[in-house]
Short mmCIF file of C-alpha atoms in Angstrom, two decimals:
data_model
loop_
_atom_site.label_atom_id
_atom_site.label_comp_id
_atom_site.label_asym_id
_atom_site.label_seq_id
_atom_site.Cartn_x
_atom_site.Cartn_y
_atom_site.Cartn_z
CA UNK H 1 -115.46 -170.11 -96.99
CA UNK H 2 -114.26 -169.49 -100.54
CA UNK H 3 -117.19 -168.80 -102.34
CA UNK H 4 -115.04 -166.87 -105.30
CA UNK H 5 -115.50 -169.66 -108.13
CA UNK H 6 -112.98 -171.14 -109.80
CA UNK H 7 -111.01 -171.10 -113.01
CA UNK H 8 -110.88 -173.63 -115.86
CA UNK H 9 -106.83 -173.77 -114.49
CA UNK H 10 -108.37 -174.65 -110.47
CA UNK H 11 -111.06 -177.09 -111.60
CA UNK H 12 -108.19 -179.08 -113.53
CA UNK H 13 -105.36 -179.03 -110.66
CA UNK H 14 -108.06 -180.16 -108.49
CA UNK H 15 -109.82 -182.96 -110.86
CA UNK H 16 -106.03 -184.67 -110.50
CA UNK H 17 -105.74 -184.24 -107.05
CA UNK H 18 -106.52 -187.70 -106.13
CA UNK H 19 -104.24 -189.28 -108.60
CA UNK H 20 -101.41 -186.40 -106.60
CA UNK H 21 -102.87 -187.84 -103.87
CA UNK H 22 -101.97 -191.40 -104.50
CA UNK H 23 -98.55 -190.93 -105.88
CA UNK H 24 -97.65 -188.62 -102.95
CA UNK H 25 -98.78 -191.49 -100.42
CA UNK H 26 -96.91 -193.97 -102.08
CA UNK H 27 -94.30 -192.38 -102.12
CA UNK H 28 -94.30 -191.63 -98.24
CA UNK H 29 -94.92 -195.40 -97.20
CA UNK H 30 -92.39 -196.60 -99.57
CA UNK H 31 -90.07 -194.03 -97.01
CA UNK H 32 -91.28 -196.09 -93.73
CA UNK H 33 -89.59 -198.30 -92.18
CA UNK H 34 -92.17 -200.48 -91.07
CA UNK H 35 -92.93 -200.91 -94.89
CA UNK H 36 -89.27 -201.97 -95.30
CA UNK H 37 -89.34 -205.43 -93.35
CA UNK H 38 -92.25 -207.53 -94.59
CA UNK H 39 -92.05 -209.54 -90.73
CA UNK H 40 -92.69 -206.40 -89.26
CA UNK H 41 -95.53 -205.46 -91.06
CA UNK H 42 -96.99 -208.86 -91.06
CA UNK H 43 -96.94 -209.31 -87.46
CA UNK H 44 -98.48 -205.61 -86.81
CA UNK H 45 -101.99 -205.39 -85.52
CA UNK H 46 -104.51 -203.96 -88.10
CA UNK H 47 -105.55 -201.13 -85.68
CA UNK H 48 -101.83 -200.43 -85.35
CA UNK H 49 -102.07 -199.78 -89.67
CA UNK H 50 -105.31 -198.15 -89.70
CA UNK H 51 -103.28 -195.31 -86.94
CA UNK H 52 -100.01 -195.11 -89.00
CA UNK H 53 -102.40 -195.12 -92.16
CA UNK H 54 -103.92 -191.89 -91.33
CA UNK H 55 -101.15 -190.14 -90.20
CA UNK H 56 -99.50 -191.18 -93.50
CA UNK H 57 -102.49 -189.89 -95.54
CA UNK H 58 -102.76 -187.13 -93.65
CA UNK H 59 -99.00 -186.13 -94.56
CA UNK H 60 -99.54 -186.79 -97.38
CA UNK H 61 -102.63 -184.55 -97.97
CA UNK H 62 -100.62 -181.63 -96.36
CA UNK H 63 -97.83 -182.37 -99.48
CA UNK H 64 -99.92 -181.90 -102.38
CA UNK H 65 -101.96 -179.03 -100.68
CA UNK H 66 -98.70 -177.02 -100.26
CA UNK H 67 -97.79 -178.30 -104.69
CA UNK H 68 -100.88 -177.36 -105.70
CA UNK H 69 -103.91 -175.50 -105.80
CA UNK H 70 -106.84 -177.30 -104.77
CA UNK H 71 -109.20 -174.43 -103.88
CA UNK H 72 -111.86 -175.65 -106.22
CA UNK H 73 -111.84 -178.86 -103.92
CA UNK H 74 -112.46 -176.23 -101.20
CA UNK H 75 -114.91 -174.27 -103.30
CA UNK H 76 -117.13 -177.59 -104.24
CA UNK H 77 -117.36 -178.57 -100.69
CA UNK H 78 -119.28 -175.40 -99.85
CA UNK H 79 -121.73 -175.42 -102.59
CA UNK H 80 -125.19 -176.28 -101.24
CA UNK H 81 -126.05 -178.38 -104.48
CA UNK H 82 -122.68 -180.81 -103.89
CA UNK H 83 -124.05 -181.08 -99.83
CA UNK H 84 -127.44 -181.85 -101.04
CA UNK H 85 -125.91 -184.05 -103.63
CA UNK H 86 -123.75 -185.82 -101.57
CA UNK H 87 -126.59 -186.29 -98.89
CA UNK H 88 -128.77 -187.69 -101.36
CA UNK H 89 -126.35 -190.57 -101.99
CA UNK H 90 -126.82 -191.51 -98.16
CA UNK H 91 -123.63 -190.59 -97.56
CA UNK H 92 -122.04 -188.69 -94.60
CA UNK H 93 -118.50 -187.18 -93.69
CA UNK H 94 -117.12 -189.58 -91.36
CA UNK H 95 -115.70 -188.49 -87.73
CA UNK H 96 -111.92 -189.65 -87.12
CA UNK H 97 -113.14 -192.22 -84.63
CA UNK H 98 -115.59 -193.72 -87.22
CA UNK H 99 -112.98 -193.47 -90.56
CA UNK H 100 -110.32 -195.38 -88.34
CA UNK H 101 -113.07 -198.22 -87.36
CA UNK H 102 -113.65 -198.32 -91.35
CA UNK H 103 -109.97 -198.33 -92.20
CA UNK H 104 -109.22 -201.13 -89.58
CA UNK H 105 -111.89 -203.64 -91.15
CA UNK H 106 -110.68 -203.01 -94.65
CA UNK H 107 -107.49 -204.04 -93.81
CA UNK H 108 -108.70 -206.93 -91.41
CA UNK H 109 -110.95 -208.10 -94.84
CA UNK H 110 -107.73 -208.32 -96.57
CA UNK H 111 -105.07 -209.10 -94.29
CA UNK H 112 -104.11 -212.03 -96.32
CA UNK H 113 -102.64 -209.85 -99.00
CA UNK H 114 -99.34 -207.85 -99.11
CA UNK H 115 -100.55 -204.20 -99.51
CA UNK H 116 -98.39 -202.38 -102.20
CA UNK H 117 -97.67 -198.58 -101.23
CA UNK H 118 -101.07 -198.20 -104.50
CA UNK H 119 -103.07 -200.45 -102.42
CA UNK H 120 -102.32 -198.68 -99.25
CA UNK H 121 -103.28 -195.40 -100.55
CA UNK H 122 -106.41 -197.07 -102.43
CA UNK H 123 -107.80 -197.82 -98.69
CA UNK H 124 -108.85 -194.01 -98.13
CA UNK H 125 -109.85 -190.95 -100.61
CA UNK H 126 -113.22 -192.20 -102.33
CA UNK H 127 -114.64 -188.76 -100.59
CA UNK H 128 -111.67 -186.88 -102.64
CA UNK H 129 -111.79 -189.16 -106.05
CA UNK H 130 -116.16 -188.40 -106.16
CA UNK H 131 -115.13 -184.65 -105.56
CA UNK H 132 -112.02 -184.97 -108.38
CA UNK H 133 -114.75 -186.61 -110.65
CA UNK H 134 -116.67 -183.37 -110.17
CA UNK H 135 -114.26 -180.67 -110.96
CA UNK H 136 -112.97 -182.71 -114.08
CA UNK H 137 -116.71 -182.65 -115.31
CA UNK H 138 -116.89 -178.98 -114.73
CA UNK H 139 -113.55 -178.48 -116.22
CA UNK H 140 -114.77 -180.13 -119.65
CA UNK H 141 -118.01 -178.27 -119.33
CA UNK H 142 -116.69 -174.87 -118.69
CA UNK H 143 -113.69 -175.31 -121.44
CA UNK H 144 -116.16 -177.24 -124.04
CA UNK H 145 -114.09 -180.34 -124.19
CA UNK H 146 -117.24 -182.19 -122.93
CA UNK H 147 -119.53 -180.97 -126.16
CA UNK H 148 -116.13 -180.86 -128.38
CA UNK H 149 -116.21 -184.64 -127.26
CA UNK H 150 -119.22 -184.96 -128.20
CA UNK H 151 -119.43 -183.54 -131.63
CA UNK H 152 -115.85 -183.97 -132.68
CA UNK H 153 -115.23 -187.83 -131.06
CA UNK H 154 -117.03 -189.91 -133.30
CA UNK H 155 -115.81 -188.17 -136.23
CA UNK H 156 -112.29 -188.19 -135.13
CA UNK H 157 -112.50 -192.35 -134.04
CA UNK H 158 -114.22 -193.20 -137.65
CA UNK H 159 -111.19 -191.51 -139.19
CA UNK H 160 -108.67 -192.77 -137.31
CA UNK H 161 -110.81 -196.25 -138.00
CA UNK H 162 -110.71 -195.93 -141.51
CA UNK H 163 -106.55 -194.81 -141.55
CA UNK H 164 -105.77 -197.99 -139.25
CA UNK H 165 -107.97 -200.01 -141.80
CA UNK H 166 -105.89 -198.62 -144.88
CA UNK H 167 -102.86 -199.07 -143.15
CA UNK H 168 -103.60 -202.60 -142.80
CA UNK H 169 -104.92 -203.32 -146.30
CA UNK H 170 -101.38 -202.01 -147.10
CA UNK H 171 -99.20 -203.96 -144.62
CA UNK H 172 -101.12 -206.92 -145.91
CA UNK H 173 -99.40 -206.80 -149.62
CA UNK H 174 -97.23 -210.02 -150.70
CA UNK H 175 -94.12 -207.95 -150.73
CA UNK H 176 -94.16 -208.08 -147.32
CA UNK H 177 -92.14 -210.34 -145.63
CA UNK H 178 -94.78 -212.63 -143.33
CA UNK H 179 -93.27 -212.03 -140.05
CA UNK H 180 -93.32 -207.91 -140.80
CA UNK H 181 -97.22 -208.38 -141.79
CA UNK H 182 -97.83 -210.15 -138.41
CA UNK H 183 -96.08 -207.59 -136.37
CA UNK H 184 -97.84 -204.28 -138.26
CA UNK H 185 -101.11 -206.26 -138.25
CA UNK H 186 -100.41 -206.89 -134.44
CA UNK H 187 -99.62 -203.14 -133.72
CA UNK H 188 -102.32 -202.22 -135.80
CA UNK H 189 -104.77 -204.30 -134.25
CA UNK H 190 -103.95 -203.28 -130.75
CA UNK H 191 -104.73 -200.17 -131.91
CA UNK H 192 -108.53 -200.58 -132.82
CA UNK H 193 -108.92 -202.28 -129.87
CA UNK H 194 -108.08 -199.39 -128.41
CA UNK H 195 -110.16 -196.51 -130.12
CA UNK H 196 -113.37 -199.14 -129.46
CA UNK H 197 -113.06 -199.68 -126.01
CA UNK H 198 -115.90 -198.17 -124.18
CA UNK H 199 -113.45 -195.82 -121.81
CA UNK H 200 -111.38 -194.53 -124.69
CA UNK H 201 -113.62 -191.82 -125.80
CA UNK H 202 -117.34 -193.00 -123.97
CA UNK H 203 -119.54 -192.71 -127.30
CA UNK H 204 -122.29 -190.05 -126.66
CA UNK H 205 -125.66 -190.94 -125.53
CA UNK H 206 -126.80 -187.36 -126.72
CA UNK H 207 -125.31 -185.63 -129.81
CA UNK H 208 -128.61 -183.00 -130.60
CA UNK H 209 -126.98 -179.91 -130.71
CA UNK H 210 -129.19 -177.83 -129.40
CA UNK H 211 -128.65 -174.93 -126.61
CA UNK H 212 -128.99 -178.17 -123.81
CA UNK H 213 -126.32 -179.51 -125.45
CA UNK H 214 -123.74 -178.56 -123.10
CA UNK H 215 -125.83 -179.47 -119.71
CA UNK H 216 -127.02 -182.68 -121.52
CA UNK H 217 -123.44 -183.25 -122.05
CA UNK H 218 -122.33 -182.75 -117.91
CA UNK H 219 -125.18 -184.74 -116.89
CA UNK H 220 -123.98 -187.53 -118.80
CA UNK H 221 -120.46 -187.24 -117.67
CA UNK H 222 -121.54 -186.92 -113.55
CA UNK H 223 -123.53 -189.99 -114.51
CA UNK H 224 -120.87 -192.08 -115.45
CA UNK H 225 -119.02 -191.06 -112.47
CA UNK H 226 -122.22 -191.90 -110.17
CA UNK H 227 -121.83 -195.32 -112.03
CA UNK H 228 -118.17 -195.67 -111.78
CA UNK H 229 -118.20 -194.94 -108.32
CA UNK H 230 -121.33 -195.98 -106.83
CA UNK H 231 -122.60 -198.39 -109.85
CA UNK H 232 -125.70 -196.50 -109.81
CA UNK H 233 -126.38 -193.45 -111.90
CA UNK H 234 -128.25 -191.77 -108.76
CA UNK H 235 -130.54 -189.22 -110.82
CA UNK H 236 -131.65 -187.11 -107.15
CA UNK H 237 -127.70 -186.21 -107.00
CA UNK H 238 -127.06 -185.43 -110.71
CA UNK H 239 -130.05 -183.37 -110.36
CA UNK H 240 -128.56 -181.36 -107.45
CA UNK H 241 -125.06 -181.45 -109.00
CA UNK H 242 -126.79 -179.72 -112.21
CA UNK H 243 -127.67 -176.36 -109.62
CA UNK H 244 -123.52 -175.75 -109.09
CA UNK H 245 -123.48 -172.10 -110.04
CA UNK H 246 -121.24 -173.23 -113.83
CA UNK H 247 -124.57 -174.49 -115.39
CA UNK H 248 -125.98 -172.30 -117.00
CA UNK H 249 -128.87 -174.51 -118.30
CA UNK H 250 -130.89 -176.94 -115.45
CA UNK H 251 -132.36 -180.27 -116.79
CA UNK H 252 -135.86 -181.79 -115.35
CA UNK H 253 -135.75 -184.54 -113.76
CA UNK H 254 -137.43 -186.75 -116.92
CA UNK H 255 -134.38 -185.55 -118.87
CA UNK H 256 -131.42 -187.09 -116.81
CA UNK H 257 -133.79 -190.60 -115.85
CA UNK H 258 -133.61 -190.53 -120.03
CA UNK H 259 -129.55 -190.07 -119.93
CA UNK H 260 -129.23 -192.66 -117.36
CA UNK H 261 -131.18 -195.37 -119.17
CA UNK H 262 -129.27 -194.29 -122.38
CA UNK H 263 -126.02 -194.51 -120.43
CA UNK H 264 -126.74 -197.81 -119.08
CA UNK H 265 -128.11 -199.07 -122.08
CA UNK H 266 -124.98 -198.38 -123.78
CA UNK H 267 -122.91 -200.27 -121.17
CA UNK H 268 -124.54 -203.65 -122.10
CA UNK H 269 -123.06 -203.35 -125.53
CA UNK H 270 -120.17 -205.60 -125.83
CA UNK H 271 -117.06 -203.54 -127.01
CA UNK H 272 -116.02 -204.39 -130.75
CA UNK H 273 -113.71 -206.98 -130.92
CA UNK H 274 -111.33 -208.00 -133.38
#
């Protein structure tokens, strides 16, 4: 057991371990040949896949273990708040026997489709993308991107608002030919679009800064994960989560139920449109 904790460096290598993960699996079953002739993988049983599935993730979890460090991965699983976390969710490590059962019925539920080497590795690995979610939220806590975020964002988006919205005031003068106004108010319009959109830079439900800030702050972010991932914002494990030894500052229990109705308030507002 490594209990030594990890650096900001570890956390990050392992917060992109799934996305490592994926690439590195596509990449493998784009290399089989049973992948190579569509009749051949048409006509082969799903409990046939599920077997050459596994052994395909499993390679290609051996890949990216030997290009990377992914000790924090190691380091998380050991903590007693992630266990109790992850038990809270009513969710349990699954034995081989039980993971290939699951494997086979997701690809019986959607044996009409032609699996791309993404879909293939999307079967497997929500265990490692909750755990990835994790380390990326301790990486922003323990570097201060997460309260920088915070502070900084909405500052940041209203001037990059207001320069888009200057720009466009510009591009919008008669000298311009029409079809060059269309195509900078296009660009330009893509562009807001983008800095509103809710995932772009999640607009804080807390901004007090105060010495909570920060744990405020990674509540909010393992929230949003919870939600992402389980599309509740399951309070019991956020509270565990908050005991990992990087918090400095715990939150009661009233204070994250507040964060999650904040956070899920804030999902039922309609992004801006143009």
């Amino acid at each position: 057991m490594n209990s030594q904790m990890p650096t900001a460096e570890m956390l990050l290598l392992s917060a992109n371990a799934y996305e490592h993960f994926r690439t590195c699996t596509a990449d493998i079953i784009r290399q089989h040949a049973l992948f190579q002739d569509s009749d051949a993988f048409r006509d082969t049983e799903p409990v046939k896949l599920a077997r050459i599935y596994k052994t395909l993730f499993a390679q290609a979890w051996d890949q990216i273990n030997v290009e990377f460090d992914l000790s924090a991965l190691n380091w998380l699983e050991n903590q007693p708040a992630f266990r109790m976390a992850y038990e809270s969710l009513g969710l349990y490590q699954l034995t081989d026997d039980e993971d290939l059962a699951r494997l086979e019925a997701r690809i019986r539920r959607r044996r009409a489709l032609r699996f791309s080497p993404w879909q293939i590795a999307d079967l497997t690995g929500g265990y490692l993308r909750y755990m990835c979610g994790i380390c990326l939220e301790l990486y922003n806590y323990v570097t201060g991107r997460g309260v920088s975020a915070t502070i900084n964002g909405p500052v940041a988006i209203k001037r990059m608002t207001d320069l888009i919205t200057e720009f466009q005031r510009l591009a919008s003068e008669d000298f311009f030919p029409q079809e060059s106004q269309k195509a900078l108010l296009s660009h330009s319009n893509r562009l807001l679009d983008r800095l509103h959109r809710s995932d772009f830079l999640p607009s804080p439900v807390t901004r007090r800064n105060d010495r909570d800030l920060p744990a405020r702050v990674v509540a909010t972010g393992l929230i949003r994960l919870h939600l992402r991932h389980y599309g509740e914002g399951h309070k019991r494990a956020v509270f565990h989560l908050m005991g990992l030894p990087f918090i400095e500052r715990l939150l009661e229990m009233r204070t994250i139920e507040r964060l999650i109705k904040a956070e899920q308030e804030r999902r039922t507002i309609r992004p801006r449109q143009k």
